mmCIF file of C-alpha atoms in Angstrom:
data_model
loop_
_atom_site.group_PDB
_atom_site.id
_atom_site.type_symbol
_atom_site.label_atom_id
_atom_site.label_comp_id
_atom_site.label_asym_id
_atom_site.label_seq_id
_atom_site.Cartn_x
_atom_site.Cartn_y
_atom_site.Cartn_z
ATOM 1 C CA MET A 929 0.000 0.000 0.000
ATOM 2 C CA PRO A 930 1.414 3.459 -0.892
ATOM 3 C CA ALA A 931 2.766 5.470 2.008
ATOM 4 C CA ALA A 932 0.257 8.264 1.369
ATOM 5 C CA LEU A 933 -2.679 5.843 1.699
ATOM 6 C CA VAL A 934 -1.208 4.354 4.906
ATOM 7 C CA ALA A 935 -0.874 7.828 6.410
ATOM 8 C CA CYS A 936 -4.402 8.709 5.329
ATOM 9 C CA SER A 937 -5.759 5.490 6.838
ATOM 10 C CA GLY A 938 -3.950 6.151 10.131
ATOM 11 C CA LYS A 939 -5.386 9.660 10.338
ATOM 12 C CA ARG A 940 -8.876 8.290 9.674
ATOM 13 C CA ARG A 941 -8.513 5.756 12.504
ATOM 14 C CA ARG A 942 -7.320 8.459 14.882
ATOM 15 C CA ARG A 943 -10.240 10.712 13.939
ATOM 16 C CA THR A 944 -12.649 7.816 14.438
ATOM 17 C CA ALA A 945 -11.178 6.975 17.862
ATOM 18 C CA THR A 946 -11.341 10.636 18.880
ATOM 19 C CA THR A 947 -14.942 10.846 17.711
ATOM 20 C CA HIS A 948 -15.903 7.737 19.715
ATOM 21 C CA ALA A 949 -14.119 9.073 22.821
ATOM 22 C CA ALA A 950 -15.887 12.408 22.464
ATOM 23 C CA GLY A 951 -19.194 10.597 22.082
ATOM 24 C CA ASP A 952 -18.577 8.505 25.210
ATOM 25 C CA SER A 953 -17.582 11.622 27.147
ATOM 26 C CA SER A 954 -20.657 13.448 25.923
ATOM 27 C CA SER A 955 -22.943 10.602 26.984
ATOM 28 C CA TRP A 956 -21.475 10.558 30.489
ATOM 29 C CA ALA A 957 -21.762 14.322 30.767
ATOM 30 C CA SER A 958 -25.409 14.233 29.688
ATOM 31 C CA LEU A 959 -26.604 11.879 32.431
ATOM 32 C CA ALA A 960 -29.867 12.897 34.072
ATOM 33 C CA GLU A 961 -29.438 15.230 37.040
ATOM 34 C CA ASP A 962 -31.213 12.947 39.507
ATOM 35 C CA LEU A 963 -29.051 10.003 38.425
ATOM 36 C CA VAL A 964 -25.836 12.015 38.827
ATOM 37 C CA SER A 965 -27.016 13.165 42.248
ATOM 38 C CA LEU A 966 -27.780 9.577 43.289
ATOM 39 C CA ILE A 967 -24.378 8.359 42.098
ATOM 40 C CA GLY A 968 -22.731 11.246 43.930
ATOM 41 C CA TRP A 969 -24.345 10.338 47.245
ATOM 42 C CA ARG A 970 -23.307 6.715 46.760
ATOM 43 C CA VAL A 971 -19.708 7.832 46.167
ATOM 44 C CA LEU A 972 -19.829 10.121 49.210
ATOM 45 C CA ALA A 973 -20.992 7.226 51.382
ATOM 46 C CA GLY A 974 -17.645 5.588 50.640
ATOM 47 C CA ASP A 975 -15.198 8.480 50.919
ATOM 48 C CA VAL A 976 -15.407 12.264 50.685
ATOM 49 C CA ARG A 977 -12.117 12.378 48.743
ATOM 50 C CA ASP A 978 -13.629 10.184 46.005
ATOM 51 C CA TYR A 979 -16.687 12.441 46.025
ATOM 52 C CA ILE A 980 -14.519 15.521 45.444
ATOM 53 C CA CYS A 981 -12.812 13.770 42.521
ATOM 54 C CA PHE A 982 -16.223 12.715 41.167
ATOM 55 C CA ARG A 983 -17.417 16.326 41.139
ATOM 56 C CA ALA A 984 -14.223 17.417 39.400
ATOM 57 C CA ALA A 985 -14.982 15.233 36.353
ATOM 58 C CA CYS A 986 -17.116 17.822 34.529
ATOM 59 C CA HIS A 987 -19.228 20.927 35.037
ATOM 60 C CA HIS A 988 -22.494 19.009 34.691
ATOM 61 C CA TRP A 989 -21.613 16.622 37.515
ATOM 62 C CA ARG A 990 -20.586 19.531 39.748
ATOM 63 C CA SER A 991 -23.851 21.350 39.100
ATOM 64 C CA CYS A 992 -25.900 18.235 39.969
ATOM 65 C CA THR A 993 -24.200 17.490 43.296
ATOM 66 C CA ALA A 994 -23.837 19.355 46.575
ATOM 67 C CA SER A 995 -20.542 21.143 47.065
ATOM 68 C CA PRO A 996 -18.630 20.261 50.240
ATOM 69 C CA CYS A 997 -16.811 23.602 50.168
ATOM 70 C CA GLY A 998 -18.188 25.963 52.771
ATOM 71 C CA CYS A 999 -19.909 23.203 54.732
ATOM 72 C CA GLY A 1000 -17.176 20.584 55.058
ATOM 73 C CA VAL A 1001 -17.157 20.937 58.860
ATOM 74 C CA VAL A 1002 -20.773 21.846 59.623
ATOM 75 C CA ASP A 1003 -22.244 19.041 57.495
ATOM 76 C CA PRO A 1004 -21.202 15.644 58.944
ATOM 77 C CA ARG A 1005 -21.807 13.952 55.590
ATOM 78 C CA PHE A 1006 -18.617 15.587 54.306
ATOM 79 C CA HIS A 1007 -16.343 14.630 57.204
ATOM 80 C CA PRO A 1008 -13.224 12.678 56.054
ATOM 81 C CA ARG A 1009 -13.781 10.066 58.750
ATOM 82 C CA ARG A 1010 -11.204 7.442 57.856
ATOM 83 C CA TRP A 1011 -8.401 9.858 56.967
ATOM 84 C CA MET A 1012 -5.488 10.335 59.342
ATOM 85 C CA MET A 1013 -2.481 12.646 59.214
ATOM 86 C CA LEU A 1014 0.722 10.664 58.622
ATOM 87 C CA PRO A 1015 3.532 11.254 61.150
ATOM 88 C CA GLU A 1016 6.662 11.820 59.067
ATOM 89 C CA GLY A 1017 9.216 10.879 61.726
ATOM 90 C CA ASN A 1018 12.614 12.479 62.408
ATOM 91 C CA GLY A 1019 10.953 15.497 64.007
ATOM 92 C CA LEU A 1020 9.331 16.702 60.774
ATOM 93 C CA TYR A 1021 6.222 18.104 62.426
ATOM 94 C CA PRO A 1022 3.463 19.798 60.378
ATOM 95 C CA GLY A 1023 4.748 23.263 59.572
ATOM 96 C CA HIS A 1024 8.434 22.250 59.594
ATOM 97 C CA GLY A 1025 10.403 24.252 57.054
ATOM 98 C CA LYS A 1026 11.609 21.155 55.205
ATOM 99 C CA LEU A 1027 8.009 20.134 54.458
ATOM 100 C CA ARG A 1028 7.259 23.502 52.767
ATOM 101 C CA GLY A 1029 3.718 23.582 54.092
ATOM 102 C CA PHE A 1030 2.779 20.113 52.821
ATOM 103 C CA VAL A 1031 1.075 17.513 55.004
ATOM 104 C CA ARG A 1032 0.460 13.879 54.087
ATOM 105 C CA PHE A 1033 -2.687 11.957 54.949
ATOM 106 C CA PHE A 1034 -3.621 8.310 54.553
ATOM 107 C CA ASN A 1035 -6.883 6.383 54.627
ATOM 108 C CA LEU A 1036 -7.185 3.674 57.281
ATOM 109 C CA SER A 1037 -9.648 1.693 55.157
ATOM 110 C CA THR A 1038 -8.310 2.005 51.602
ATOM 111 C CA GLY A 1039 -4.602 2.688 52.120
ATOM 112 C CA ALA A 1040 -4.792 5.733 49.833
ATOM 113 C CA PHE A 1041 -2.241 8.505 50.422
ATOM 114 C CA VAL A 1042 -2.584 12.181 49.544
ATOM 115 C CA ARG A 1043 -0.224 15.140 49.949
ATOM 116 C CA LEU A 1044 -1.901 18.489 50.618
ATOM 117 C CA LYS A 1045 -0.635 22.049 50.796
ATOM 118 C CA LEU A 1046 -1.783 23.464 54.143
ATOM 119 C CA PRO A 1047 -0.025 26.798 54.813
ATOM 120 C CA ILE A 1048 -2.084 27.228 57.986
ATOM 121 C CA VAL A 1049 0.080 24.693 59.854
ATOM 122 C CA ARG A 1050 2.986 27.150 59.843
ATOM 123 C CA ASP A 1051 1.392 29.226 62.606
ATOM 124 C CA HIS A 1052 -0.921 26.607 64.128
ATOM 125 C CA ARG A 1053 -0.379 23.438 66.128
ATOM 126 C CA ILE A 1054 -2.320 20.272 65.357
ATOM 127 C CA LEU A 1055 -3.753 18.846 68.575
ATOM 128 C CA ASP A 1056 -6.079 16.087 67.441
ATOM 129 C CA SER A 1057 -8.100 14.611 64.590
ATOM 130 C CA VAL A 1058 -11.838 14.022 65.035
ATOM 131 C CA ASP A 1059 -13.661 12.272 62.185
ATOM 132 C CA GLY A 1060 -10.756 13.379 59.985
ATOM 133 C CA ILE A 1061 -11.299 17.041 60.947
ATOM 134 C CA LEU A 1062 -8.097 18.590 62.323
ATOM 135 C CA LEU A 1063 -8.249 20.266 65.727
ATOM 136 C CA LEU A 1064 -5.812 23.199 65.614
ATOM 137 C CA GLN A 1065 -4.496 25.706 68.123
ATOM 138 C CA ARG A 1066 -3.365 29.092 66.821
ATOM 139 C CA ASN A 1067 0.070 29.960 68.168
ATOM 140 C CA ARG A 1068 -0.422 33.638 68.899
ATOM 141 C CA ASP A 1069 -3.554 33.392 71.069
ATOM 142 C CA THR A 1070 -4.305 29.652 71.676
ATOM 143 C CA ALA A 1071 -7.579 29.965 69.729
ATOM 144 C CA VAL A 1072 -9.027 26.589 68.720
ATOM 145 C CA ARG A 1073 -9.976 26.013 65.088
ATOM 146 C CA LEU A 1074 -11.415 23.065 63.192
ATOM 147 C CA LEU A 1075 -9.970 22.523 59.709
ATOM 148 C CA HIS A 1076 -11.289 20.285 56.954
ATOM 149 C CA PRO A 1077 -8.051 19.280 55.174
ATOM 150 C CA PHE A 1078 -9.708 18.616 51.786
ATOM 151 C CA THR A 1079 -12.013 21.641 51.510
ATOM 152 C CA GLY A 1080 -10.070 24.178 53.585
ATOM 153 C CA ASP A 1081 -13.163 25.047 55.647
ATOM 154 C CA ILE A 1082 -12.389 26.508 59.078
ATOM 155 C CA VAL A 1083 -14.617 26.904 62.130
ATOM 156 C CA ASP A 1084 -13.414 29.077 65.027
ATOM 157 C CA PHE A 1085 -13.694 28.430 68.758
ATOM 158 C CA PRO A 1086 -12.495 30.298 71.871
ATOM 159 C CA PRO A 1087 -8.852 30.395 72.986
ATOM 160 C CA LEU A 1088 -7.820 27.526 75.225
ATOM 161 C CA ASP A 1089 -6.172 29.895 77.701
ATOM 162 C CA THR A 1090 -9.665 30.789 78.937
ATOM 163 C CA LEU A 1091 -9.506 27.367 80.630
ATOM 164 C CA LEU A 1092 -6.449 28.245 82.740
ATOM 165 C CA PRO A 1093 -8.539 29.240 85.804
ATOM 166 C CA TYR A 1094 -9.820 25.656 85.916
ATOM 167 C CA MET A 1095 -6.375 24.065 85.730
ATOM 168 C CA GLY A 1096 -4.886 25.242 89.013
ATOM 169 C CA ARG A 1097 -1.139 25.778 88.901
ATOM 170 C CA ARG A 1098 -0.558 23.672 85.839
ATOM 171 C CA SER A 1099 1.380 25.248 82.996
ATOM 172 C CA GLU A 1100 0.035 26.320 79.627
ATOM 173 C CA GLU A 1101 1.753 23.296 78.103
ATOM 174 C CA TYR A 1102 -1.094 21.151 79.431
ATOM 175 C CA LEU A 1103 -3.556 23.089 77.281
ATOM 176 C CA ARG A 1104 -2.321 21.088 74.281
ATOM 177 C CA ASP A 1105 -2.584 17.719 75.997
ATOM 178 C CA VAL A 1106 -5.892 16.586 74.490
ATOM 179 C CA ALA A 1107 -7.270 13.283 75.747
ATOM 180 C CA ALA A 1108 -10.331 13.322 73.497
ATOM 181 C CA ALA A 1109 -12.508 15.670 71.481
ATOM 182 C CA SER A 1110 -15.937 15.250 69.954
ATOM 183 C CA ILE A 1111 -17.725 17.256 67.260
ATOM 184 C CA THR A 1112 -21.464 17.691 66.865
ATOM 185 C CA SER A 1113 -22.575 19.578 63.785
ATOM 186 C CA SER A 1114 -25.742 20.229 61.856
ATOM 187 C CA ALA A 1115 -26.052 21.566 58.330
ATOM 188 C CA ASP A 1116 -29.528 22.905 59.166
ATOM 189 C CA ASP A 1117 -28.500 25.587 61.671
ATOM 190 C CA GLN A 1118 -24.797 25.791 60.659
ATOM 191 C CA ALA A 1119 -23.822 25.286 64.315
ATOM 192 C CA VAL A 1120 -20.849 23.256 65.481
ATOM 193 C CA LEU A 1121 -20.498 22.102 69.087
ATOM 194 C CA LEU A 1122 -17.146 20.911 70.397
ATOM 195 C CA MET A 1123 -16.274 18.955 73.534
ATOM 196 C CA ILE A 1124 -12.647 18.677 74.668
ATOM 197 C CA TRP A 1125 -11.306 16.624 77.537
ATOM 198 C CA LEU A 1126 -7.734 17.506 78.495
ATOM 199 C CA PHE A 1127 -5.380 15.164 80.304
ATOM 200 C CA ARG A 1128 -4.816 16.043 83.971
ATOM 201 C CA THR A 1129 -8.240 17.678 84.222
ATOM 202 C CA VAL A 1130 -11.394 16.281 85.790
ATOM 203 C CA ARG A 1131 -13.916 18.313 83.804
ATOM 204 C CA VAL A 1132 -14.954 18.445 80.167
ATOM 205 C CA ALA A 1133 -14.730 21.759 78.298
ATOM 206 C CA PHE A 1134 -17.326 22.635 75.672
ATOM 207 C CA ALA A 1135 -18.245 25.524 73.406
ATOM 208 C CA ALA A 1136 -20.188 26.447 70.296
ATOM 209 C CA SER A 1137 -18.581 27.900 67.194
ATOM 210 C CA GLY A 1138 -18.218 31.656 67.562
ATOM 211 C CA ASP A 1139 -18.214 31.637 71.381
ATOM 212 C CA LYS A 1140 -15.757 33.889 73.221
ATOM 213 C CA GLN A 1141 -14.806 31.491 75.995
ATOM 214 C CA TRP A 1142 -15.053 27.864 76.997
ATOM 215 C CA ARG A 1143 -17.500 26.452 79.493
ATOM 216 C CA VAL A 1144 -16.719 23.507 81.750
ATOM 217 C CA SER A 1145 -18.933 20.721 83.019
ATOM 218 C CA SER A 1146 -20.558 21.134 86.417
ATOM 219 C CA TRP A 1147 -19.555 17.554 87.212
ATOM 220 C CA SER A 1148 -16.142 15.905 87.496
ATOM 221 C CA MET A 1149 -14.529 12.604 86.494
ATOM 222 C CA TYR A 1150 -11.666 11.369 88.663
ATOM 223 C CA GLN A 1151 -10.969 7.813 87.482
ATOM 224 C CA ALA A 1152 -11.981 7.954 83.827
ATOM 225 C CA TYR A 1153 -9.804 6.707 80.976
ATOM 226 C CA THR A 1154 -9.674 5.413 77.349
ATOM 227 C CA PRO A 1155 -12.101 8.025 75.965
ATOM 228 C CA LEU A 1156 -13.645 7.387 72.543
ATOM 229 C CA PRO A 1157 -15.503 9.967 70.415
ATOM 230 C CA PHE A 1158 -18.301 8.328 68.449
ATOM 231 C CA GLN A 1159 -21.160 9.950 66.534
ATOM 232 C CA GLY A 1160 -20.883 13.220 68.443
ATOM 233 C CA LYS A 1161 -20.742 11.577 71.871
ATOM 234 C CA LEU A 1162 -17.904 10.671 74.216
ATOM 235 C CA TYR A 1163 -17.605 7.175 75.657
ATOM 236 C CA ILE A 1164 -15.346 6.776 78.683
ATOM 237 C CA LEU A 1165 -14.496 3.997 81.120
ATOM 238 C CA ASP A 1166 -14.810 4.783 84.811
ATOM 239 C CA GLN A 1167 -13.136 2.577 87.406
ATOM 240 C CA ALA A 1168 -15.020 3.164 90.634
ATOM 241 C CA THR A 1169 -13.722 0.161 92.608
ATOM 242 C CA ALA A 1170 -10.422 -1.679 92.926
ATOM 243 C CA TYR A 1171 -11.951 -4.918 91.682
ATOM 244 C CA GLY A 1172 -14.830 -5.618 89.395
ATOM 245 C CA GLY A 1173 -15.190 -4.226 85.913
ATOM 246 C CA PRO A 1174 -15.309 -0.522 85.080
ATOM 247 C CA GLU A 1175 -18.487 1.129 83.873
ATOM 248 C CA VAL A 1176 -18.913 2.509 80.371
ATOM 249 C CA LEU A 1177 -20.063 6.123 80.579
ATOM 250 C CA GLN A 1178 -21.741 8.009 77.759
ATOM 251 C CA ILE A 1179 -21.482 11.805 77.549
ATOM 252 C CA ASP A 1180 -24.049 13.319 75.222
ATOM 253 C CA PRO A 1181 -23.377 16.519 73.225
ATOM 254 C CA PRO A 1182 -24.053 19.900 74.863
ATOM 255 C CA LEU A 1183 -27.671 20.979 75.011
ATOM 256 C CA GLN A 1184 -28.686 24.335 73.574
ATOM 257 C CA LEU A 1185 -31.187 25.931 75.962
ATOM 258 C CA GLN A 1186 -33.268 28.995 75.155
ATOM 259 C CA LEU A 1187 -33.295 31.273 78.207
ATOM 260 C CA GLU A 1188 -34.797 34.769 78.070
ATOM 261 C CA GLY A 1189 -34.096 35.169 74.387
ATOM 262 C CA THR A 1190 -30.519 33.902 74.569
ATOM 263 C CA THR A 1191 -29.021 30.494 73.847
ATOM 264 C CA GLU A 1192 -27.125 28.833 76.669
ATOM 265 C CA LEU A 1193 -25.136 25.608 76.547
ATOM 266 C CA SER A 1194 -25.359 22.898 79.162
ATOM 267 C CA LEU A 1195 -23.436 19.623 79.232
ATOM 268 C CA PRO A 1196 -25.485 16.674 80.535
ATOM 269 C CA PRO A 1197 -23.787 14.510 83.175
ATOM 270 C CA PRO A 1198 -22.377 11.160 82.031
ATOM 271 C CA LYS A 1199 -24.675 8.188 82.256
ATOM 272 C CA SER A 1200 -23.677 4.592 82.839
ATOM 273 C CA ILE A 1201 -24.746 2.390 79.936
ATOM 274 C CA ALA A 1202 -22.865 -0.879 80.511
ATOM 275 C CA LYS A 1203 -20.659 -2.824 82.893
ATOM 276 C CA CYS A 1204 -17.378 -4.326 81.694
ATOM 277 C CA PRO A 1205 -16.290 -7.899 82.495
ATOM 278 C CA ALA A 1206 -14.938 -7.938 86.024
ATOM 279 C CA ARG A 1207 -11.386 -7.960 87.267
ATOM 280 C CA THR A 1208 -10.437 -10.415 89.971
ATOM 281 C CA PRO A 1209 -7.741 -10.306 92.674
ATOM 282 C CA ASP A 1210 -5.758 -12.867 90.657
ATOM 283 C CA SER A 1211 -6.108 -11.234 87.232
ATOM 284 C CA PHE A 1212 -5.663 -7.543 86.494
ATOM 285 C CA PHE A 1213 -7.082 -6.441 83.142
ATOM 286 C CA LEU A 1214 -6.644 -3.353 81.005
ATOM 287 C CA TYR A 1215 -9.606 -2.071 79.019
ATOM 288 C CA HIS A 1216 -9.785 -0.215 75.707
ATOM 289 C CA LEU A 1217 -12.665 1.201 73.685
ATOM 290 C CA VAL A 1218 -12.260 1.288 69.905
ATOM 291 C CA GLU A 1219 -14.543 1.967 66.946
ATOM 292 C CA CYS A 1220 -14.651 -0.822 64.355
ATOM 293 C CA ASP A 1221 -17.021 -0.978 61.366
ATOM 294 C CA SER A 1222 -19.452 1.528 62.940
ATOM 295 C CA ASP A 1223 -19.509 -0.512 66.166
ATOM 296 C CA ILE A 1224 -17.857 0.175 69.510
ATOM 297 C CA LEU A 1225 -15.707 -2.691 70.751
ATOM 298 C CA LEU A 1226 -14.292 -3.263 74.217
ATOM 299 C CA VAL A 1227 -10.881 -4.960 74.333
ATOM 300 C CA THR A 1228 -9.656 -6.498 77.582
ATOM 301 C CA PHE A 1229 -6.291 -8.132 78.179
ATOM 302 C CA GLY A 1230 -4.366 -9.290 81.202
ATOM 303 C CA VAL A 1231 -1.275 -7.348 82.188
ATOM 304 C CA SER A 1232 0.649 -10.406 83.388
ATOM 305 C CA VAL A 1233 -0.554 -12.816 80.687
ATOM 306 C CA TYR A 1234 -1.004 -11.090 77.345
ATOM 307 C CA ALA A 1235 -2.605 -14.204 75.891
ATOM 308 C CA GLN A 1236 -5.728 -13.396 77.933
ATOM 309 C CA ILE A 1237 -7.236 -11.025 75.383
ATOM 310 C CA SER A 1238 -10.952 -10.764 74.705
ATOM 311 C CA VAL A 1239 -13.119 -8.517 72.544
ATOM 312 C CA TYR A 1240 -16.738 -7.578 73.253
ATOM 313 C CA ARG A 1241 -19.310 -5.507 71.403
ATOM 314 C CA LEU A 1242 -20.563 -2.610 73.500
ATOM 315 C CA ALA A 1243 -24.076 -3.210 72.157
ATOM 316 C CA ASP A 1244 -23.930 -6.731 73.611
ATOM 317 C CA LEU A 1245 -22.729 -5.472 76.994
ATOM 318 C CA ILE A 1246 -25.572 -2.949 77.064
ATOM 319 C CA SER A 1247 -28.059 -5.766 76.482
ATOM 320 C CA GLY A 1248 -26.431 -7.863 79.213
ATOM 321 C CA THR A 1249 -24.587 -10.299 76.927
ATOM 322 C CA THR A 1250 -20.921 -10.986 77.747
ATOM 323 C CA VAL A 1251 -20.050 -13.399 74.948
ATOM 324 C CA PRO A 1252 -16.674 -12.442 73.387
ATOM 325 C CA VAL A 1253 -16.335 -11.651 69.698
ATOM 326 C CA THR A 1254 -14.341 -14.418 68.012
ATOM 327 C CA CYS A 1255 -13.468 -12.644 64.756
ATOM 328 C CA ILE A 1256 -13.127 -9.046 63.540
ATOM 329 C CA GLY A 1257 -12.541 -9.996 59.903
ATOM 330 C CA SER A 1258 -9.821 -8.185 58.000
ATOM 331 C CA ASN A 1259 -9.556 -5.472 60.646
ATOM 332 C CA SER A 1260 -6.619 -4.901 62.952
ATOM 333 C CA LEU A 1261 -7.025 -2.914 66.174
ATOM 334 C CA PHE A 1262 -4.148 -0.638 67.235
ATOM 335 C CA LEU A 1263 -4.281 0.134 70.961
ATOM 336 C CA GLY A 1264 -2.673 3.106 72.696
ATOM 337 C CA ASN A 1265 -3.812 6.408 74.185
ATOM 338 C CA ARG A 1266 -6.027 6.644 71.115
ATOM 339 C CA ASN A 1267 -7.270 3.428 69.528
ATOM 340 C CA LEU A 1268 -7.591 2.848 65.786
ATOM 341 C CA CYS A 1269 -9.129 0.260 63.494
ATOM 342 C CA VAL A 1270 -7.113 -0.431 60.320
ATOM 343 C CA SER A 1271 -7.993 -2.593 57.328
ATOM 344 C CA SER A 1272 -5.398 -5.263 56.538
ATOM 345 C CA LYS A 1273 -6.672 -5.305 52.935
ATOM 346 C CA ALA A 1274 -5.244 -1.820 52.464
ATOM 347 C CA PHE A 1275 -1.829 -2.508 54.048
ATOM 348 C CA PRO A 1276 -0.130 -5.806 53.093
ATOM 349 C CA THR A 1277 2.193 -5.796 56.128
ATOM 350 C CA ILE A 1278 -0.729 -5.659 58.561
ATOM 351 C CA VAL A 1279 -2.370 -8.896 59.676
ATOM 352 C CA GLY A 1280 -6.157 -9.025 59.843
ATOM 353 C CA ASP A 1281 -8.235 -10.292 62.769
ATOM 354 C CA ALA A 1282 -5.509 -9.074 65.133
ATOM 355 C CA ILE A 1283 -4.879 -6.660 67.986
ATOM 356 C CA VAL A 1284 -1.660 -4.608 67.950
ATOM 357 C CA PHE A 1285 -0.234 -3.293 71.225
ATOM 358 C CA TYR A 1286 3.050 -2.532 72.964
ATOM 359 C CA HIS A 1287 4.394 -5.534 74.889
ATOM 360 C CA GLN A 1288 5.758 -3.820 77.995
ATOM 361 C CA LYS A 1289 7.716 -6.766 79.356
ATOM 362 C CA GLU A 1290 9.661 -7.615 76.199
ATOM 363 C CA ASN A 1291 9.723 -4.162 74.556
ATOM 364 C CA TYR A 1292 8.301 -4.943 71.161
ATOM 365 C CA LEU A 1293 5.186 -4.238 69.152
ATOM 366 C CA ALA A 1294 3.033 -7.342 69.434
ATOM 367 C CA GLN A 1295 0.013 -8.603 67.549
ATOM 368 C CA TYR A 1296 -2.505 -10.984 69.042
ATOM 369 C CA HIS A 1297 -4.335 -13.179 66.531
ATOM 370 C CA LEU A 1298 -7.895 -13.321 67.750
ATOM 371 C CA ARG A 1299 -8.981 -16.573 66.111
ATOM 372 C CA SER A 1300 -5.852 -18.624 66.888
ATOM 373 C CA GLY A 1301 -5.090 -16.995 70.241
ATOM 374 C CA THR A 1302 -1.378 -16.664 69.405
ATOM 375 C CA LEU A 1303 1.023 -13.796 69.997
ATOM 376 C CA SER A 1304 3.763 -12.665 67.582
ATOM 377 C CA PRO A 1305 5.818 -9.559 66.673
ATOM 378 C CA THR A 1306 4.336 -7.186 64.106
ATOM 379 C CA SER A 1307 7.742 -6.726 62.444
ATOM 380 C CA ASP A 1308 11.420 -7.446 62.910
ATOM 381 C CA GLY A 1309 13.342 -5.612 65.591
ATOM 382 C CA CYS A 1310 12.535 -3.831 68.835
ATOM 383 C CA ILE A 1311 10.675 -0.514 68.739
ATOM 384 C CA PHE A 1312 12.891 1.041 71.376
ATOM 385 C CA ALA A 1313 15.211 3.890 70.314
ATOM 386 C CA THR A 1314 18.270 2.721 68.366
ATOM 387 C CA ASN A 1315 16.989 -0.838 68.061
ATOM 388 C CA MET A 1316 14.038 0.313 65.996
ATOM 389 C CA PRO A 1317 14.378 -1.047 62.428
ATOM 390 C CA SER A 1318 15.039 1.429 59.634
ATOM 391 C CA PRO A 1319 13.436 2.315 57.303
ATOM 392 C CA SER A 1320 10.337 2.294 59.463
ATOM 393 C CA SER A 1321 7.389 0.087 58.628
ATOM 394 C CA ILE A 1322 3.984 1.647 57.979
ATOM 395 C CA ILE A 1323 2.967 -0.247 61.121
ATOM 396 C CA HIS A 1324 5.176 2.049 63.217
ATOM 397 C CA HIS A 1325 3.697 5.134 61.548
ATOM 398 C CA ILE A 1326 0.156 3.937 62.244
ATOM 399 C CA TYR A 1327 0.958 2.957 65.818
ATOM 400 C CA THR A 1328 2.394 6.426 66.428
ATOM 401 C CA CYS A 1329 -1.031 7.831 65.497
ATOM 402 C CA CYS A 1330 -2.290 6.207 68.708
ATOM 403 C CA PHE A 1331 -0.213 8.679 70.752
ATOM 404 C CA ARG A 1332 -1.117 12.299 70.036
ATOM 405 C CA THR A 1333 1.980 13.834 71.624
ATOM 406 C CA GLN A 1334 4.379 12.054 69.255
ATOM 407 C CA TRP A 1335 1.948 12.160 66.310
ATOM 408 C CA THR A 1336 1.670 15.959 66.362
ATOM 409 C CA LYS A 1337 5.427 16.520 66.750
ATOM 410 C CA GLY A 1338 6.516 14.530 63.707
ATOM 411 C CA HIS A 1339 8.185 11.782 65.746
ATOM 412 C CA LEU A 1340 7.716 8.059 65.471
ATOM 413 C CA LEU A 1341 7.026 6.452 68.808
ATOM 414 C CA PHE A 1342 10.272 5.571 70.643
ATOM 415 C CA GLN A 1343 12.314 6.897 67.720
ATOM 416 C CA ARG A 1344 13.929 9.707 69.638
ATOM 417 C CA GLU A 1345 13.587 12.020 72.587
ATOM 418 C CA ASN A 1346 10.306 13.905 72.701
ATOM 419 C CA ARG A 1347 10.753 17.610 73.295
ATOM 420 C CA ALA A 1348 8.147 19.893 74.783
ATOM 421 C CA TRP A 1349 6.517 22.484 72.560
ATOM 422 C CA GLN A 1350 7.544 26.076 73.089
ATOM 423 C CA MET A 1351 4.788 28.665 73.374
ATOM 424 C CA LYS A 1352 4.830 31.266 70.598
ATOM 425 C CA ARG A 1353 3.306 34.668 71.137
ATOM 426 C CA LYS A 1354 3.556 38.019 69.461
#
């Protein structure tokens, strides 16, 4: 065949392919509005990041779906629930000059990673992550702010230093020591309510967006631990006696009361909703609350014998059933000051149906296989200081997320000395 005819034929094929591609694109872009909206909500049910990418496909899809920008914090449907900030290690905290304002996040369910430009971290400190929303403290005045990392939406709250009168002689450093925080938001009235429980305090602080100062609960908690935020509420264990099991307390969101034309906030007292399996004089157990597949689980394990590990559903304990859960599927539970549920399908080095914790006696990161009842290391090497293997496994990065102090400072747990933050003021 002459070269001219070959060239002509090739051009015709390219034009045909381009025409077909344009036709396919046009057909997708011309989907009915209600169908695009339905697909969008289905995508959002999986992950808000996928929803943002879905809306970016074309103008028609954007016009048929609700924008998360402007309501990423106030509308709970747009919360990036399974996203967690990745601790970089080596002291590269968010806002470090070497990171140039970039922060990396990863998804605990899908294993997806994303790198975002967040200039705000240069003059703010990250204190916590609640449903994927970052809890920030502004350096110059300790003001609290909630940041949606994917939309850039910010909601302002009072400065934390308004809580100093309730903290006795403790230093301002303790204002950053967050034990738990919980967000309650409603797209209808655009209001956001925030509860914060600080370590070394016996009361819960709460405020509404736009308030000038924090309020504190009229009641106190003296032996509470392992707090868990879940669906706008706080769940906490309270050990009232030396033996016997602790009680599970539920703290509901602040109530908005209308008094003489003004709105006042009131925090209901905690209520006991379940009793944990009992300790005995011969067996001392530790207890952890963790969210897993939209359920709250209670993990108990013996301090002296780590093979005595059991998992219970809180819903079962509330109903009076104390039958342990025998399998958590492909999930792995990471236990620390903050407890996480991670999908082993997303991270090949993580074992499913397991519980990861720090083995205090032998100084290594252990995993307990729930079905087989066996104990093994999560990776080679000890996690203490110089014995920690390098390069670090993703397991060590995830486990560091269970300890806010190291997580916010860019350290990996046990990697190096942890230094206290310095207060910055104008």
